[in-house]
mmCIF file of C-alpha atoms and ligand atoms in Angstrom:
data_model
loop_
_atom_site.group_PDB
_atom_site.id
_atom_site.type_symbol
_atom_site.label_atom_id
_atom_site.label_comp_id
_atom_site.label_asym_id
_atom_site.label_seq_id
_atom_site.Cartn_x
_atom_site.Cartn_y
_atom_site.Cartn_z
ATOM 1 C CA MET A 1259 -0.881 24.725 34.092
ATOM 2 C CA ILE A 1260 -0.567 24.026 30.252
ATOM 3 C CA GLU A 1261 -2.453 25.917 27.670
ATOM 4 C CA VAL A 1262 -2.145 25.052 23.709
ATOM 5 C CA HIS A 1263 -4.738 27.089 21.879
ATOM 6 C CA GLU A 1264 -4.583 26.279 17.772
ATOM 7 C CA VAL A 1265 -1.104 25.337 17.298
ATOM 8 C CA SER A 1266 0.741 24.662 14.334
ATOM 9 C CA LYS A 1267 4.193 24.186 13.400
ATOM 10 C CA PHE A 1268 5.543 23.744 10.000
ATOM 11 C CA PHE A 1269 8.701 22.485 8.783
ATOM 12 C CA GLY A 1270 8.725 24.322 4.681
ATOM 13 C CA ASN A 1271 5.767 22.189 3.892
ATOM 14 C CA VAL A 1272 5.913 19.548 6.457
ATOM 15 C CA VAL A 1273 2.998 19.967 9.124
ATOM 16 C CA ALA A 1274 4.842 18.574 12.163
ATOM 17 C CA VAL A 1275 1.890 19.852 14.080
ATOM 18 C CA SER A 1276 -1.461 21.063 13.018
ATOM 19 C CA ASP A 1277 -4.011 23.299 14.741
ATOM 20 C CA VAL A 1278 -3.871 21.556 18.092
ATOM 21 C CA SER A 1279 -5.775 22.934 21.183
ATOM 22 C CA CYS A 1280 -5.609 21.351 24.690
ATOM 23 C CA THR A 1281 -5.031 22.080 28.746
ATOM 24 C CA ILE A 1282 -2.831 19.902 30.878
ATOM 25 C CA GLU A 1283 -3.553 19.856 34.449
ATOM 26 C CA PRO A 1284 -1.434 18.668 37.397
ATOM 27 C CA GLY A 1285 -0.962 14.568 37.392
ATOM 28 C CA VAL A 1286 0.277 12.573 34.787
ATOM 29 C CA THR A 1287 -0.847 13.121 31.295
ATOM 30 C CA ALA A 1288 0.105 10.675 28.233
ATOM 31 C CA LEU A 1289 0.607 12.064 24.936
ATOM 32 C CA LEU A 1290 0.327 8.877 22.564
ATOM 33 C CA GLY A 1291 0.833 8.746 19.054
ATOM 34 C CA PRO A 1292 2.962 6.828 16.124
ATOM 35 C CA ASN A 1293 6.282 7.950 15.026
ATOM 36 C CA GLY A 1294 6.173 11.251 13.309
ATOM 37 C CA ALA A 1295 3.242 12.274 14.511
ATOM 38 C CA GLY A 1296 4.467 15.152 16.360
ATOM 39 C CA LYS A 1297 4.817 14.451 19.680
ATOM 40 C CA SER A 1298 8.464 15.865 19.820
ATOM 41 C CA THR A 1299 7.623 18.955 18.221
ATOM 42 C CA LEU A 1300 5.030 19.868 20.859
ATOM 43 C CA PHE A 1301 7.344 18.892 23.536
ATOM 44 C CA ARG A 1302 10.092 21.255 22.071
ATOM 45 C CA MET A 1303 7.368 23.939 21.562
ATOM 46 C CA LEU A 1304 6.345 23.592 25.058
ATOM 47 C CA CYS A 1305 9.831 23.656 26.237
ATOM 48 C CA GLY A 1306 10.505 27.132 24.506
ATOM 49 C CA LEU A 1307 12.977 25.552 22.383
ATOM 50 C CA THR A 1308 10.952 26.094 19.243
ATOM 51 C CA PRO A 1309 8.409 28.881 18.427
ATOM 52 C CA PRO A 1310 4.815 27.589 17.135
ATOM 53 C CA SER A 1311 4.083 28.601 13.313
ATOM 54 C CA ARG A 1312 0.665 29.464 14.667
ATOM 55 C CA GLY A 1313 -1.272 29.820 17.864
ATOM 56 C CA THR A 1314 -0.315 30.103 21.546
ATOM 57 C CA LEU A 1315 1.227 28.033 24.146
ATOM 58 C CA ARG A 1316 1.205 28.948 27.826
ATOM 59 C CA VAL A 1317 2.973 27.186 30.525
ATOM 60 C CA LEU A 1318 2.247 28.131 34.096
ATOM 61 C CA GLY A 1319 0.580 31.049 32.798
ATOM 62 C CA ALA A 1320 3.368 32.418 30.722
ATOM 63 C CA ASP A 1321 5.193 32.195 26.900
ATOM 64 C CA PRO A 1322 7.932 29.549 27.313
ATOM 65 C CA ARG A 1323 9.734 31.007 24.183
ATOM 66 C CA ARG A 1324 9.954 34.482 25.839
ATOM 67 C CA ASP A 1325 9.974 33.678 29.929
ATOM 68 C CA ARG A 1326 12.985 32.434 31.377
ATOM 69 C CA ASP A 1327 12.183 32.150 34.484
ATOM 70 C CA VAL A 1328 8.935 29.987 33.440
ATOM 71 C CA ARG A 1329 11.564 27.453 31.313
ATOM 72 C CA GLY A 1330 13.601 27.134 34.424
ATOM 73 C CA ARG A 1331 10.239 25.501 35.894
ATOM 74 C CA ILE A 1332 9.820 23.118 33.018
ATOM 75 C CA GLY A 1333 11.872 20.004 33.475
ATOM 76 C CA LEU A 1334 12.802 18.285 30.040
ATOM 77 C CA VAL A 1335 14.371 14.132 29.716
ATOM 78 C CA PRO A 1336 14.668 13.796 26.446
ATOM 79 C CA GLN A 1337 14.707 10.534 24.581
ATOM 80 C CA GLN A 1338 18.110 10.402 23.479
ATOM 81 C CA ASP A 1339 19.899 8.204 25.921
ATOM 82 C CA ALA A 1340 23.249 10.777 26.133
ATOM 83 C CA LEU A 1341 24.737 10.036 29.406
ATOM 84 C CA PHE A 1342 28.259 11.056 30.393
ATOM 85 C CA ASP A 1343 29.033 7.102 30.700
ATOM 86 C CA HIS A 1344 32.095 7.272 32.790
ATOM 87 C CA LEU A 1345 30.442 9.288 35.627
ATOM 88 C CA SER A 1346 28.696 8.027 38.503
ATOM 89 C CA ALA A 1347 24.999 8.883 38.942
ATOM 90 C CA VAL A 1348 25.438 11.153 41.477
ATOM 91 C CA GLU A 1349 28.614 12.921 39.487
ATOM 92 C CA PHE A 1350 26.251 13.313 36.402
ATOM 93 C CA VAL A 1351 23.616 14.762 38.277
ATOM 94 C CA THR A 1352 25.729 17.012 39.887
ATOM 95 C CA VAL A 1353 26.843 18.405 36.771
ATOM 96 C CA ALA A 1354 22.969 19.156 35.940
ATOM 97 C CA ALA A 1355 22.667 20.761 39.137
ATOM 98 C CA ALA A 1356 25.619 23.163 38.495
ATOM 99 C CA SER A 1357 24.427 23.987 35.177
ATOM 100 C CA HIS A 1358 21.342 25.585 36.656
ATOM 101 C CA ALA A 1359 23.626 27.121 38.862
ATOM 102 C CA MET A 1360 22.288 25.960 41.986
ATOM 103 C CA ALA A 1361 24.156 26.265 45.976
ATOM 104 C CA ASP A 1362 25.667 22.973 46.680
ATOM 105 C CA PRO A 1363 25.101 20.801 43.427
ATOM 106 C CA ALA A 1364 26.223 17.822 44.899
ATOM 107 C CA ALA A 1365 23.583 17.924 47.897
ATOM 108 C CA VAL A 1366 20.440 18.510 45.402
ATOM 109 C CA ALA A 1367 21.762 15.717 43.315
ATOM 110 C CA ALA A 1368 21.903 13.444 46.232
ATOM 111 C CA ARG A 1369 17.980 14.695 46.797
ATOM 112 C CA ALA A 1370 16.792 14.137 43.101
ATOM 113 C CA LEU A 1371 18.335 10.803 42.960
ATOM 114 C CA GLY A 1372 16.617 9.863 46.282
ATOM 115 C CA VAL A 1373 13.500 10.467 44.277
ATOM 116 C CA VAL A 1374 14.240 8.116 41.628
ATOM 117 C CA ASP A 1375 14.924 5.694 44.063
ATOM 118 C CA LEU A 1376 18.880 5.547 43.510
ATOM 119 C CA ASP A 1377 21.396 5.290 45.838
ATOM 120 C CA PRO A 1378 23.689 8.716 45.690
ATOM 121 C CA ASN A 1379 26.648 6.690 47.206
ATOM 122 C CA ASN A 1380 26.711 3.862 44.492
ATOM 123 C CA PRO A 1381 29.959 4.407 42.786
ATOM 124 C CA LYS A 1382 28.793 2.560 39.702
ATOM 125 C CA ARG A 1383 29.812 4.210 36.265
ATOM 126 C CA VAL A 1384 26.283 5.001 34.624
ATOM 127 C CA GLY A 1385 27.612 3.530 31.587
ATOM 128 C CA ALA A 1386 27.250 0.164 33.566
ATOM 129 C CA TYR A 1387 23.765 0.768 34.223
ATOM 130 C CA SER A 1388 20.755 -0.776 33.179
ATOM 131 C CA LYS A 1389 18.145 0.435 30.788
ATOM 132 C CA GLY A 1390 15.755 1.470 33.157
ATOM 133 C CA MET A 1391 18.171 2.620 35.943
ATOM 134 C CA ARG A 1392 19.749 4.881 33.073
ATOM 135 C CA GLN A 1393 16.492 6.385 32.569
ATOM 136 C CA ARG A 1394 15.645 7.356 36.078
ATOM 137 C CA VAL A 1395 19.323 8.938 36.142
ATOM 138 C CA LYS A 1396 17.799 11.120 33.728
ATOM 139 C CA VAL A 1397 14.736 11.898 35.131
ATOM 140 C CA ALA A 1398 16.912 12.680 38.296
ATOM 141 C CA ALA A 1399 19.077 15.460 36.279
ATOM 142 C CA ALA A 1400 15.721 17.048 35.125
ATOM 143 C CA LEU A 1401 14.550 17.152 38.606
ATOM 144 C CA VAL A 1402 17.520 19.120 40.034
ATOM 145 C CA ASN A 1403 15.829 22.281 39.816
ATOM 146 C CA ASP A 1404 12.314 20.878 41.403
ATOM 147 C CA PRO A 1405 10.360 21.608 38.463
ATOM 148 C CA GLU A 1406 6.192 21.842 38.178
ATOM 149 C CA VAL A 1407 6.227 20.741 34.846
ATOM 150 C CA LEU A 1408 8.224 17.660 33.863
ATOM 151 C CA ILE A 1409 8.268 16.480 30.195
ATOM 152 C CA LEU A 1410 9.157 12.792 29.069
ATOM 153 C CA ASP A 1411 9.898 12.196 25.696
ATOM 154 C CA GLU A 1412 9.146 8.191 25.307
ATOM 155 C CA PRO A 1413 10.520 7.531 28.798
ATOM 156 C CA LEU A 1414 9.115 3.705 28.494
ATOM 157 C CA THR A 1415 11.072 2.710 25.648
ATOM 158 C CA GLY A 1416 13.040 -0.092 25.521
ATOM 159 C CA LEU A 1417 12.050 -1.388 29.624
ATOM 160 C CA ASP A 1418 11.211 -4.581 30.612
ATOM 161 C CA PRO A 1419 7.980 -4.679 32.344
ATOM 162 C CA VAL A 1420 9.520 -4.271 35.738
ATOM 163 C CA GLN A 1421 11.153 -1.493 35.207
ATOM 164 C CA ARG A 1422 8.310 -0.139 33.213
ATOM 165 C CA ARG A 1423 6.182 -0.421 36.253
ATOM 166 C CA ARG A 1424 8.436 1.109 38.655
ATOM 167 C CA MET A 1425 8.989 4.027 36.120
ATOM 168 C CA THR A 1426 5.117 4.652 36.216
ATOM 169 C CA ALA A 1427 4.874 4.380 39.751
ATOM 170 C CA LEU A 1428 7.442 7.048 40.159
ATOM 171 C CA PHE A 1429 5.255 9.629 37.161
ATOM 172 C CA HIS A 1430 2.529 9.189 39.673
ATOM 173 C CA ARG A 1431 4.382 9.713 42.676
ATOM 174 C CA LEU A 1432 5.723 13.159 40.967
ATOM 175 C CA GLY A 1433 1.941 13.680 39.678
ATOM 176 C CA ASP A 1434 0.366 13.274 43.198
ATOM 177 C CA ASP A 1435 3.314 15.918 44.172
ATOM 178 C CA GLY A 1436 1.266 18.350 42.403
ATOM 179 C CA ARG A 1437 4.085 18.592 39.274
ATOM 180 C CA THR A 1438 2.202 18.113 35.776
ATOM 181 C CA VAL A 1439 3.889 15.107 34.322
ATOM 182 C CA LEU A 1440 3.650 14.902 30.327
ATOM 183 C CA VAL A 1441 4.709 11.439 29.076
ATOM 184 C CA SER A 1442 4.980 10.462 25.319
ATOM 185 C CA SER A 1443 4.335 7.059 24.054
ATOM 186 C CA HIS A 1444 4.235 5.520 20.774
ATOM 187 C CA VAL A 1445 2.927 2.266 22.270
ATOM 188 C CA LEU A 1446 -0.862 1.780 23.008
ATOM 189 C CA ASP A 1447 0.001 -0.739 25.840
ATOM 190 C CA GLU A 1448 2.464 1.022 27.356
ATOM 191 C CA VAL A 1449 0.164 3.982 27.592
ATOM 192 C CA ALA A 1450 -3.020 2.079 28.582
ATOM 193 C CA ARG A 1451 -1.130 0.790 31.648
ATOM 194 C CA LEU A 1452 0.299 4.210 32.706
ATOM 195 C CA GLY A 1453 -3.268 5.008 34.078
ATOM 196 C CA SER A 1454 -3.722 8.350 32.928
ATOM 197 C CA ARG A 1455 -5.198 11.003 31.110
ATOM 198 C CA VAL A 1456 -4.590 10.411 27.533
ATOM 199 C CA LEU A 1457 -3.873 13.049 24.287
ATOM 200 C CA VAL A 1458 -3.713 10.946 21.042
ATOM 201 C CA ILE A 1459 -2.172 12.961 18.165
ATOM 202 C CA ALA A 1460 -1.748 11.213 14.660
ATOM 203 C CA GLN A 1461 -0.420 13.255 11.752
ATOM 204 C CA GLY A 1462 -0.028 16.200 13.657
ATOM 205 C CA ARG A 1463 -3.429 16.553 14.851
ATOM 206 C CA LEU A 1464 -5.286 15.932 18.167
ATOM 207 C CA ALA A 1465 -7.278 12.493 17.251
ATOM 208 C CA ALA A 1466 -8.828 11.934 20.589
ATOM 209 C CA THR A 1467 -8.434 13.018 24.268
ATOM 210 C CA GLY A 1468 -9.830 11.419 27.545
ATOM 211 C CA ASP A 1469 -9.376 8.699 30.265
ATOM 212 C CA TYR A 1470 -7.317 5.893 29.300
ATOM 213 C CA ARG A 1471 -10.420 3.714 29.883
ATOM 214 C CA ASP A 1472 -12.238 5.824 27.454
ATOM 215 C CA LEU A 1473 -9.527 5.017 24.729
ATOM 216 C CA ARG A 1474 -9.943 1.342 25.800
ATOM 217 C CA GLU A 1475 -13.474 1.511 24.886
ATOM 218 C CA LEU A 1476 -13.039 3.614 21.619
ATOM 219 C CA MET A 1477 -11.024 1.130 20.256
ATOM 220 C CA ASP A 1478 -12.915 -1.509 21.642
ATOM 221 C CA ASP A 1479 -16.106 -0.007 19.695
ATOM 222 C CA ARG A 1480 -14.295 0.356 16.185
ATOM 223 C CA PRO A 1481 -14.749 -2.818 13.708
ATOM 224 C CA HIS A 1482 -12.088 -5.831 13.910
ATOM 225 C CA ARG A 1483 -11.152 -7.260 10.771
ATOM 226 C CA VAL A 1484 -10.062 -10.808 11.207
ATOM 227 C CA ARG A 1485 -8.689 -13.411 8.494
ATOM 228 C CA ILE A 1486 -9.974 -16.856 8.454
ATOM 229 C CA THR A 1487 -8.653 -19.593 6.548
ATOM 230 C CA ALA A 1488 -10.701 -22.924 6.272
ATOM 231 C CA SER A 1489 -11.697 -25.718 4.337
ATOM 232 C CA ASP A 1490 -15.054 -24.405 3.295
ATOM 233 C CA ALA A 1491 -14.771 -20.437 3.488
ATOM 234 C CA ARG A 1492 -18.293 -20.090 1.632
ATOM 235 C CA ARG A 1493 -20.062 -22.231 3.702
ATOM 236 C CA LEU A 1494 -18.432 -20.690 7.043
ATOM 237 C CA ALA A 1495 -19.310 -17.255 5.761
ATOM 238 C CA THR A 1496 -22.778 -17.954 5.320
ATOM 239 C CA ARG A 1497 -23.196 -18.917 8.731
ATOM 240 C CA LEU A 1498 -21.242 -15.903 9.996
ATOM 241 C CA VAL A 1499 -23.729 -13.542 8.231
ATOM 242 C CA ALA A 1500 -26.611 -15.624 9.172
ATOM 243 C CA ASP A 1501 -25.818 -15.376 13.452
ATOM 244 C CA GLY A 1502 -24.881 -11.844 13.076
ATOM 245 C CA LEU A 1503 -21.234 -12.047 13.937
ATOM 246 C CA ILE A 1504 -19.747 -9.884 11.216
ATOM 247 C CA VAL A 1505 -20.984 -6.835 9.551
ATOM 248 C CA ALA A 1506 -18.925 -7.134 6.432
ATOM 249 C CA LEU A 1507 -16.813 -9.823 4.483
ATOM 250 C CA SER A 1508 -14.735 -10.625 1.276
ATOM 251 C CA LEU A 1509 -14.395 -13.907 0.444
ATOM 252 C CA ASP A 1510 -12.105 -16.425 -2.023
ATOM 253 C CA GLU A 1511 -12.157 -20.217 -1.782
ATOM 254 C CA ARG A 1512 -10.123 -20.780 1.600
ATOM 255 C CA HIS A 1513 -9.930 -17.224 2.884
ATOM 256 C CA LEU A 1514 -12.527 -15.077 4.646
ATOM 257 C CA VAL A 1515 -11.677 -11.566 5.505
ATOM 258 C CA VAL A 1516 -14.346 -10.498 7.806
ATOM 259 C CA ASP A 1517 -15.145 -7.149 9.933
ATOM 260 C CA THR A 1518 -16.561 -7.874 13.602
ATOM 261 C CA LEU A 1519 -17.858 -5.361 16.130
ATOM 262 C CA ASP A 1520 -17.498 -8.080 18.655
ATOM 263 C CA VAL A 1521 -14.003 -9.897 18.499
ATOM 264 C CA ASP A 1522 -14.615 -11.674 21.485
ATOM 265 C CA ALA A 1523 -17.633 -13.311 20.073
ATOM 266 C CA LEU A 1524 -16.590 -14.177 17.119
ATOM 267 C CA GLY A 1525 -13.374 -15.758 18.620
ATOM 268 C CA ARG A 1526 -15.657 -17.919 20.995
ATOM 269 C CA ARG A 1527 -18.249 -18.864 18.393
ATOM 270 C CA ILE A 1528 -15.997 -19.795 15.252
ATOM 271 C CA ALA A 1529 -14.565 -22.993 16.313
ATOM 272 C CA PRO A 1530 -18.045 -24.833 17.581
ATOM 273 C CA LEU A 1531 -19.333 -23.768 14.109
ATOM 274 C CA ALA A 1532 -16.839 -24.968 12.431
ATOM 275 C CA ILE A 1533 -17.192 -28.587 13.782
ATOM 276 C CA GLU A 1534 -20.856 -28.182 13.634
ATOM 277 C CA LEU A 1535 -20.559 -27.399 9.731
ATOM 278 C CA GLY A 1536 -18.094 -29.809 9.219
ATOM 279 C CA VAL A 1537 -15.545 -27.252 8.098
ATOM 280 C CA ARG A 1538 -11.444 -27.377 8.643
ATOM 281 C CA LEU A 1539 -10.427 -24.423 10.294
ATOM 282 C CA PHE A 1540 -6.733 -23.422 9.759
ATOM 283 C CA GLU A 1541 -6.218 -20.069 10.664
ATOM 284 C CA VAL A 1542 -7.804 -17.217 12.455
ATOM 285 C CA ALA A 1543 -5.887 -14.069 12.655
ATOM 286 C CA PRO A 1544 -6.573 -10.297 13.443
ATOM 287 C CA LEU A 1545 -5.588 -8.097 10.804
ATOM 288 C CA ASP A 1546 -5.639 -4.623 12.207
ATOM 289 C CA GLU A 1547 -3.962 -4.901 15.806
ATOM 290 C CA ASP A 1548 -1.408 -2.856 14.976
ATOM 291 C CA LEU A 1549 -1.208 0.635 16.192
ATOM 292 C CA GLU A 1550 -1.726 2.439 12.779
ATOM 293 C CA SER A 1551 -5.044 1.342 12.271
ATOM 294 C CA VAL A 1552 -6.230 2.497 15.745
ATOM 295 C CA PHE A 1553 -4.815 5.740 14.965
ATOM 296 C CA ARG A 1554 -6.147 5.775 11.638
ATOM 297 C CA TYR A 1555 -9.526 4.840 12.865
ATOM 298 C CA LEU A 1556 -9.521 7.755 15.472
ATOM 299 C CA VAL A 1557 -8.368 10.033 12.831
ATOM 300 C CA GLU A 1558 -11.060 9.016 10.445
ATOM 301 C CA ARG A 1559 -13.683 9.430 13.148
ATOM 302 C CA ARG A 1560 -13.106 12.860 13.780
HETATM 303 P P1 LIG B 606 7.043 12.423 17.245
HETATM 304 O O1 LIG B 606 7.749 12.915 18.080
HETATM 305 O O2 LIG B 606 5.965 11.814 17.486
HETATM 306 O O3 LIG B 606 7.811 10.729 16.388
HETATM 307 P P2 LIG B 606 7.981 14.333 15.394
HETATM 308 O O4 LIG B 606 7.921 15.915 16.199
HETATM 309 O O5 LIG B 606 9.671 14.299 15.930
HETATM 310 O O6 LIG B 606 7.160 13.238 15.572
HETATM 311 O O7 LIG B 606 7.985 14.856 13.845
HETATM 312 C C1 LIG B 606 6.658 15.527 13.243
HETATM 313 C C2 LIG B 606 7.040 15.812 11.851
HETATM 314 O O8 LIG B 606 7.647 17.105 12.001
HETATM 315 C C3 LIG B 606 7.691 14.603 11.265
HETATM 316 O O9 LIG B 606 7.264 14.295 10.017
HETATM 317 C C4 LIG B 606 8.938 15.404 11.152
HETATM 318 O O10 LIG B 606 9.774 14.685 9.927
HETATM 319 C C5 LIG B 606 8.943 16.418 10.926
HETATM 320 N N1 LIG B 606 9.853 17.186 11.542
HETATM 321 C C6 LIG B 606 10.564 17.367 13.147
HETATM 322 N N2 LIG B 606 11.182 17.912 13.484
HETATM 323 C C7 LIG B 606 11.921 18.492 12.193
HETATM 324 C C8 LIG B 606 12.633 19.706 11.570
HETATM 325 N N3 LIG B 606 13.661 20.032 12.436
HETATM 326 N N4 LIG B 606 12.552 19.785 10.278
HETATM 327 C C9 LIG B 606 11.869 19.400 9.431
HETATM 328 N N5 LIG B 606 11.086 18.429 9.812
HETATM 329 C C10 LIG B 606 10.781 18.041 11.069
#
């Protein structure tokens, strides 16, 4: 459905996307990466909005930059929350259908709203909708021409857990219908819950690809850094090394920063060990749970 071959995109001397190759099949695929990783730029190229500086892209077998028909078979849900707030949902989606010059845009809009579980007869202004409902209106607007490829830029951002679950279920429904649904996110947890194939992009490069379970495993394999504050850090450190619970450490009187390959085992053993050694434990804090460190790890592995 989508083939990306050695694609790079430069803006002056900024490398937004760097030598990315991948294929994307029908169903749901997540594009995971921190802000500035190149996700939107890749999406814009897939929609034919901007050409690659190098390499080739094929969507449904054609170049989206050259082939107008193919562009009509791609739906984009942009990140911006720019709706016409004074319109009702059906009015807003009707405008989208009319812009595609569709016959009977009102009927098309009602059908698209049905797909996203919104009532076309609801007269409420879109401006008064919740974030999750607005997001669904945007998806409905992108569905008016029944696209085979649906590209969604950060569609889960700002949704509460219930809205996120409903949205995720919708993506899978659209994927099960045979559509290629590409969803970007900078939130690891969001993607893990999406339960899909994952492409990880960092600093413009494809850092990892695989099933979301592979990604979890990969992350679990990496050393975790933990800061431990205790009344006698040196005594505790000696024992942690002897017991093989840590692979590296740095130490001052009260603070101990350790790397461990098994953060769960360390978590289970640390308090009983401290009691046994008569050491008072003040704090055990993970230092590298932020997403940036996960990406750094994935990128450095390459
Ligand atoms: P993401 O969507 O992952 O946050 P982007 O694709 O928006 O990342 O951006 C990737 C990089 O390209 C960033 O460094 C960004 O500043 C740069 N960039 C994106 N668009 C432009 C542009 N039109 N002009 C200059 N630099 C850009």
